[in-house]
Amino acid sequence: MSHAARLDKPVGGETGVAKAVCTSRWCDYVELAKLRITVMVVLTAWVGYVLAVPMAAWDVVTILAMTLGVGFSCVSSGILNQVWERDADARMTRTQNRPVAAGRISVTQGVVLGIATGVLGVGILYLGTTVLAALLALATLLVYVLIYTPMKSLTPWATHVGAIPGAMPPFIGYAAGTGSLSADAWPAFLILLVWQIPHFMAIAWLYRDQYASAGLRMLPSVDRTGRRVSAHVAVTSLLLVGVAAMPLFARFGSAGLLYGVLALGGTVAFAAAGVWFAARPCDGRARVVFITSLLYLPFVYAILAWDRP
Ligand code: HEM
Ligand SMILES: CC(C)=CCC/C(C)=C/CC/C(C)=C/COP(=O)(O)OP(=O)(O)O
């Protein structure tokens, strides 16, 4: 069979963000790597580095090693997750075309690629940045693959556990720059930690039937009334405003007026979307929260990185 790219009609998915279906070998590798999420993860690590190191002291080799190290570690976590979840993935329309679930990449290939990229990522961080950055990346990888992934079929609290590795990349970037962590690294971690709950509850609301039929116990799949989903989204949306205000205080980074106006304004707008969804959960509102979440994170992180004292 030819390995030329075949672009079928885009699959919109319930989130409304269209994705092309592509069945060439290279598309398989790109999909295996979860490239879109990896790009976002690397960007959040960069912000951690920028918060840690003044521009005059930026080191190109460290930045390159951090980029490759975090990138490969994230790719590894995505591959091992897809190997582990291949049966559940095969039962959901959203994920059934993933290369391992669809059998285009074998389990052995997946395990080899997953371990190789993980060793490469953590190794590059160790050799090219700091021991702490490498250890944090290793812990992130292990928690995501060995704790979060199997927890998804057991309890809706898996999401809150998964949010911890999801929020680690800014810490890894900070540690790559300084070899340590201090108070001004915390807001970037906490913003990302709290942001993930509305981000994912919106997605899980839209895919609640698919998650249920795949045996994954996401909150919207087990809470059919939506009351607990509403509570989680409302509380975390409001909490996000609190953690996003932290950088304005001297101890946590002394961000300036630009951050105070634009980033906090953006946070209030995102929180308002979350509260609006929580007031009456429905697909339309969930789609707005999901799309706003993807716009909000790079926006607020860019201002956090830019508006330094
Ligand atoms: C508990 C944590 C998280 C969960 C369970 C989660 C889950 C998901 C899921 C299932 C999608 C796919 C939606 C679709 O198929 O339409 C998605 C999309 C996305 N997520 Fe998350 N996510 C989490 C954390 C993060 C983090 C930490 C980042 C980056 C810093 C991130 C970035 C993205 C991006 C960029 C997309 C859109 C692109 C794509 O669909 O591949 N997510 N998320
Ligand atoms: C340095 C390093 C290792 C970084 C990795 C950071 C990381 C773990 C990001 C992803 C966060 C997350 C829980 C995504 C959802 O996975 P899912 O399995 O619920 O999504 P799926 O259903 O689409 O597979």
JSON list of C-alpha atoms in Angstrom, two decimals, residues 64-183:
[
{"chain": "A", "resi": 64, "resn": "LEU", "atom": "CA", "xyz": [17.94, 24.16, 22.87]},
{"chain": "A", "resi": 65, "resn": "ALA", "atom": "CA", "xyz": [18.53, 21.27, 25.28]},
{"chain": "A", "resi": 66, "resn": "MET", "atom": "CA", "xyz": [15.45, 22.26, 27.29]},
{"chain": "A", "resi": 67, "resn": "THR", "atom": "CA", "xyz": [13.34, 22.42, 24.12]},
{"chain": "A", "resi": 68, "resn": "LEU", "atom": "CA", "xyz": [14.47, 19.01, 22.87]},
{"chain": "A", "resi": 69, "resn": "GLY", "atom": "CA", "xyz": [14.47, 17.46, 26.34]},
{"chain": "A", "resi": 70, "resn": "VAL", "atom": "CA", "xyz": [10.94, 18.58, 27.24]},
{"chain": "A", "resi": 71, "resn": "GLY", "atom": "CA", "xyz": [9.74, 17.88, 23.69]},
{"chain": "A", "resi": 72, "resn": "PHE", "atom": "CA", "xyz": [11.01, 14.28, 23.61]},
{"chain": "A", "resi": 73, "resn": "SER", "atom": "CA", "xyz": [9.82, 13.62, 27.18]},
{"chain": "A", "resi": 74, "resn": "CYS", "atom": "CA", "xyz": [6.34, 14.83, 26.25]},
{"chain": "A", "resi": 75, "resn": "VAL", "atom": "CA", "xyz": [6.33, 12.79, 23.03]},
{"chain": "A", "resi": 76, "resn": "SER", "atom": "CA", "xyz": [7.36, 9.74, 25.08]},
{"chain": "A", "resi": 77, "resn": "SER", "atom": "CA", "xyz": [4.49, 10.27, 27.54]},
{"chain": "A", "resi": 78, "resn": "GLY", "atom": "CA", "xyz": [2.03, 10.57, 24.64]},
{"chain": "A", "resi": 79, "resn": "ILE", "atom": "CA", "xyz": [3.30, 7.39, 22.93]},
{"chain": "A", "resi": 80, "resn": "LEU", "atom": "CA", "xyz": [3.29, 5.26, 26.10]},
{"chain": "A", "resi": 81, "resn": "ASN", "atom": "CA", "xyz": [-0.19, 6.58, 26.93]},
{"chain": "A", "resi": 82, "resn": "GLN", "atom": "CA", "xyz": [-1.43, 5.50, 23.49]},
{"chain": "A", "resi": 83, "resn": "VAL", "atom": "CA", "xyz": [0.10, 2.03, 23.88]},
{"chain": "A", "resi": 84, "resn": "TRP", "atom": "CA", "xyz": [-1.48, 1.61, 27.31]},
{"chain": "A", "resi": 85, "resn": "GLU", "atom": "CA", "xyz": [-4.89, 2.93, 26.22]},
{"chain": "A", "resi": 86, "resn": "ARG", "atom": "CA", "xyz": [-5.06, 1.26, 22.80]},
{"chain": "A", "resi": 87, "resn": "ASP", "atom": "CA", "xyz": [-8.20, -0.75, 23.64]},
{"chain": "A", "resi": 88, "resn": "ALA", "atom": "CA", "xyz": [-10.08, 2.23, 25.10]},
{"chain": "A", "resi": 89, "resn": "ASP", "atom": "CA", "xyz": [-8.88, 4.43, 22.20]},
{"chain": "A", "resi": 90, "resn": "ALA", "atom": "CA", "xyz": [-10.20, 1.86, 19.71]},
{"chain": "A", "resi": 91, "resn": "ARG", "atom": "CA", "xyz": [-13.67, 2.16, 21.27]},
{"chain": "A", "resi": 92, "resn": "MET", "atom": "CA", "xyz": [-13.95, 5.98, 20.85]},
{"chain": "A", "resi": 93, "resn": "THR", "atom": "CA", "xyz": [-14.60, 7.72, 17.52]},
{"chain": "A", "resi": 94, "resn": "ARG", "atom": "CA", "xyz": [-12.30, 10.54, 18.67]},
{"chain": "A", "resi": 95, "resn": "THR", "atom": "CA", "xyz": [-9.30, 8.23, 19.07]},
{"chain": "A", "resi": 96, "resn": "GLN", "atom": "CA", "xyz": [-10.04, 5.09, 17.04]},
{"chain": "A", "resi": 97, "resn": "ASN", "atom": "CA", "xyz": [-7.81, 6.22, 14.18]},
{"chain": "A", "resi": 98, "resn": "ARG", "atom": "CA", "xyz": [-4.77, 6.67, 16.44]},
{"chain": "A", "resi": 99, "resn": "PRO", "atom": "CA", "xyz": [-1.90, 4.57, 15.03]},
{"chain": "A", "resi": 100, "resn": "VAL", "atom": "CA", "xyz": [-1.58, 2.05, 17.87]},
{"chain": "A", "resi": 101, "resn": "ALA", "atom": "CA", "xyz": [-5.35, 1.74, 18.43]},
{"chain": "A", "resi": 102, "resn": "ALA", "atom": "CA", "xyz": [-5.85, 1.18, 14.70]},
{"chain": "A", "resi": 103, "resn": "GLY", "atom": "CA", "xyz": [-2.98, -1.33, 14.55]},
{"chain": "A", "resi": 104, "resn": "ARG", "atom": "CA", "xyz": [-0.85, 0.65, 12.08]},
{"chain": "A", "resi": 105, "resn": "ILE", "atom": "CA", "xyz": [1.93, 0.84, 14.68]},
{"chain": "A", "resi": 106, "resn": "SER", "atom": "CA", "xyz": [2.49, -2.29, 16.74]},
{"chain": "A", "resi": 107, "resn": "VAL", "atom": "CA", "xyz": [2.63, -2.40, 20.52]},
{"chain": "A", "resi": 108, "resn": "THR", "atom": "CA", "xyz": [6.31, -3.39, 20.35]},
{"chain": "A", "resi": 109, "resn": "GLN", "atom": "CA", "xyz": [7.12, -0.46, 18.07]},
{"chain": "A", "resi": 110, "resn": "GLY", "atom": "CA", "xyz": [5.17, 1.85, 20.39]},
{"chain": "A", "resi": 111, "resn": "VAL", "atom": "CA", "xyz": [6.94, 0.62, 23.52]},
{"chain": "A", "resi": 112, "resn": "VAL", "atom": "CA", "xyz": [10.37, 0.90, 21.85]},
{"chain": "A", "resi": 113, "resn": "LEU", "atom": "CA", "xyz": [9.67, 4.39, 20.52]},
{"chain": "A", "resi": 114, "resn": "GLY", "atom": "CA", "xyz": [8.11, 5.49, 23.83]},
{"chain": "A", "resi": 115, "resn": "ILE", "atom": "CA", "xyz": [11.06, 4.32, 25.92]},
{"chain": "A", "resi": 116, "resn": "ALA", "atom": "CA", "xyz": [13.64, 5.60, 23.40]},
{"chain": "A", "resi": 117, "resn": "THR", "atom": "CA", "xyz": [12.13, 9.11, 23.27]},
{"chain": "A", "resi": 118, "resn": "GLY", "atom": "CA", "xyz": [11.80, 9.15, 27.08]},
{"chain": "A", "resi": 119, "resn": "VAL", "atom": "CA", "xyz": [15.45, 8.19, 27.61]},
{"chain": "A", "resi": 120, "resn": "LEU", "atom": "CA", "xyz": [16.47, 10.73, 24.96]},
{"chain": "A", "resi": 121, "resn": "GLY", "atom": "CA", "xyz": [14.35, 13.53, 26.51]},
{"chain": "A", "resi": 122, "resn": "VAL", "atom": "CA", "xyz": [15.44, 12.98, 30.11]},
{"chain": "A", "resi": 123, "resn": "GLY", "atom": "CA", "xyz": [19.04, 12.34, 28.97]},
{"chain": "A", "resi": 124, "resn": "ILE", "atom": "CA", "xyz": [19.20, 15.59, 26.99]},
{"chain": "A", "resi": 125, "resn": "LEU", "atom": "CA", "xyz": [17.84, 17.52, 30.00]},
{"chain": "A", "resi": 126, "resn": "TYR", "atom": "CA", "xyz": [20.42, 15.88, 32.28]},
{"chain": "A", "resi": 127, "resn": "LEU", "atom": "CA", "xyz": [23.37, 16.50, 29.97]},
{"chain": "A", "resi": 128, "resn": "GLY", "atom": "CA", "xyz": [22.32, 19.90, 28.60]},
{"chain": "A", "resi": 129, "resn": "THR", "atom": "CA", "xyz": [20.51, 21.61, 31.50]},
{"chain": "A", "resi": 130, "resn": "THR", "atom": "CA", "xyz": [20.37, 20.60, 35.17]},
{"chain": "A", "resi": 131, "resn": "VAL", "atom": "CA", "xyz": [19.88, 17.45, 37.27]},
{"chain": "A", "resi": 132, "resn": "LEU", "atom": "CA", "xyz": [16.71, 18.92, 38.80]},
{"chain": "A", "resi": 133, "resn": "ALA", "atom": "CA", "xyz": [15.14, 19.55, 35.36]},
{"chain": "A", "resi": 134, "resn": "ALA", "atom": "CA", "xyz": [15.90, 15.95, 34.32]},
{"chain": "A", "resi": 135, "resn": "LEU", "atom": "CA", "xyz": [14.47, 14.53, 37.57]},
{"chain": "A", "resi": 136, "resn": "LEU", "atom": "CA", "xyz": [11.30, 16.64, 37.27]},
{"chain": "A", "resi": 137, "resn": "ALA", "atom": "CA", "xyz": [10.78, 15.48, 33.67]},
{"chain": "A", "resi": 138, "resn": "LEU", "atom": "CA", "xyz": [11.30, 11.85, 34.68]},
{"chain": "A", "resi": 139, "resn": "ALA", "atom": "CA", "xyz": [8.80, 12.21, 37.55]},
{"chain": "A", "resi": 140, "resn": "THR", "atom": "CA", "xyz": [6.33, 13.92, 35.19]},
{"chain": "A", "resi": 141, "resn": "LEU", "atom": "CA", "xyz": [6.63, 11.11, 32.67]},
{"chain": "A", "resi": 142, "resn": "LEU", "atom": "CA", "xyz": [6.23, 8.37, 35.29]},
{"chain": "A", "resi": 143, "resn": "VAL", "atom": "CA", "xyz": [3.22, 9.99, 37.02]},
{"chain": "A", "resi": 144, "resn": "TYR", "atom": "CA", "xyz": [1.46, 10.57, 33.70]},
{"chain": "A", "resi": 145, "resn": "VAL", "atom": "CA", "xyz": [2.05, 7.08, 32.31]},
{"chain": "A", "resi": 146, "resn": "LEU", "atom": "CA", "xyz": [2.02, 4.89, 35.43]},
{"chain": "A", "resi": 147, "resn": "ILE", "atom": "CA", "xyz": [-0.47, 6.71, 37.68]},
{"chain": "A", "resi": 148, "resn": "TYR", "atom": "CA", "xyz": [-2.76, 9.01, 35.65]},
{"chain": "A", "resi": 149, "resn": "THR", "atom": "CA", "xyz": [-3.28, 6.70, 32.67]},
{"chain": "A", "resi": 150, "resn": "PRO", "atom": "CA", "xyz": [-4.44, 3.59, 34.60]},
{"chain": "A", "resi": 151, "resn": "MET", "atom": "CA", "xyz": [-6.47, 5.79, 37.00]},
{"chain": "A", "resi": 152, "resn": "LYS", "atom": "CA", "xyz": [-8.70, 7.00, 34.14]},
{"chain": "A", "resi": 153, "resn": "SER", "atom": "CA", "xyz": [-10.70, 3.78, 34.17]},
{"chain": "A", "resi": 154, "resn": "LEU", "atom": "CA", "xyz": [-11.01, 3.80, 37.97]},
{"chain": "A", "resi": 155, "resn": "THR", "atom": "CA", "xyz": [-12.05, 7.25, 39.17]},
{"chain": "A", "resi": 156, "resn": "PRO", "atom": "CA", "xyz": [-12.95, 10.75, 37.90]},
{"chain": "A", "resi": 157, "resn": "TRP", "atom": "CA", "xyz": [-10.22, 12.08, 40.25]},
{"chain": "A", "resi": 158, "resn": "ALA", "atom": "CA", "xyz": [-7.72, 10.85, 37.64]},
{"chain": "A", "resi": 159, "resn": "THR", "atom": "CA", "xyz": [-8.12, 14.23, 35.92]},
{"chain": "A", "resi": 160, "resn": "HIS", "atom": "CA", "xyz": [-6.92, 16.09, 39.01]},
{"chain": "A", "resi": 161, "resn": "VAL", "atom": "CA", "xyz": [-3.93, 13.75, 39.28]},
{"chain": "A", "resi": 162, "resn": "GLY", "atom": "CA", "xyz": [-3.22, 14.19, 35.53]},
{"chain": "A", "resi": 163, "resn": "ALA", "atom": "CA", "xyz": [-3.24, 17.95, 36.02]},
{"chain": "A", "resi": 164, "resn": "ILE", "atom": "CA", "xyz": [-0.06, 17.66, 38.15]},
{"chain": "A", "resi": 165, "resn": "PRO", "atom": "CA", "xyz": [2.21, 16.29, 35.37]},
{"chain": "A", "resi": 166, "resn": "GLY", "atom": "CA", "xyz": [0.37, 18.60, 32.96]},
{"chain": "A", "resi": 167, "resn": "ALA", "atom": "CA", "xyz": [1.48, 21.60, 35.04]},
{"chain": "A", "resi": 168, "resn": "MET", "atom": "CA", "xyz": [5.12, 20.53, 35.51]},
{"chain": "A", "resi": 169, "resn": "PRO", "atom": "CA", "xyz": [6.70, 21.90, 32.28]},
{"chain": "A", "resi": 170, "resn": "PRO", "atom": "CA", "xyz": [7.08, 25.51, 33.56]},
{"chain": "A", "resi": 171, "resn": "PHE", "atom": "CA", "xyz": [8.83, 24.07, 36.64]},
{"chain": "A", "resi": 172, "resn": "ILE", "atom": "CA", "xyz": [11.08, 22.03, 34.33]},
{"chain": "A", "resi": 173, "resn": "GLY", "atom": "CA", "xyz": [11.90, 25.17, 32.32]},
{"chain": "A", "resi": 174, "resn": "TYR", "atom": "CA", "xyz": [12.62, 27.12, 35.50]},
{"chain": "A", "resi": 175, "resn": "ALA", "atom": "CA", "xyz": [14.82, 24.34, 36.86]},
{"chain": "A", "resi": 176, "resn": "ALA", "atom": "CA", "xyz": [16.61, 24.05, 33.50]},
{"chain": "A", "resi": 177, "resn": "GLY", "atom": "CA", "xyz": [17.62, 27.71, 33.86]},
{"chain": "A", "resi": 178, "resn": "THR", "atom": "CA", "xyz": [18.61, 27.81, 37.54]},
{"chain": "A", "resi": 179, "resn": "GLY", "atom": "CA", "xyz": [18.92, 24.27, 38.87]},
{"chain": "A", "resi": 180, "resn": "SER", "atom": "CA", "xyz": [16.42, 25.15, 41.59]},
{"chain": "A", "resi": 181, "resn": "LEU", "atom": "CA", "xyz": [12.82, 26.30, 42.12]},
{"chain": "A", "resi": 182, "resn": "SER", "atom": "CA", "xyz": [11.75, 29.44, 43.94]},
{"chain": "A", "resi": 183, "resn": "ALA", "atom": "CA", "xyz": [8.56, 31.35, 44.75]}
]
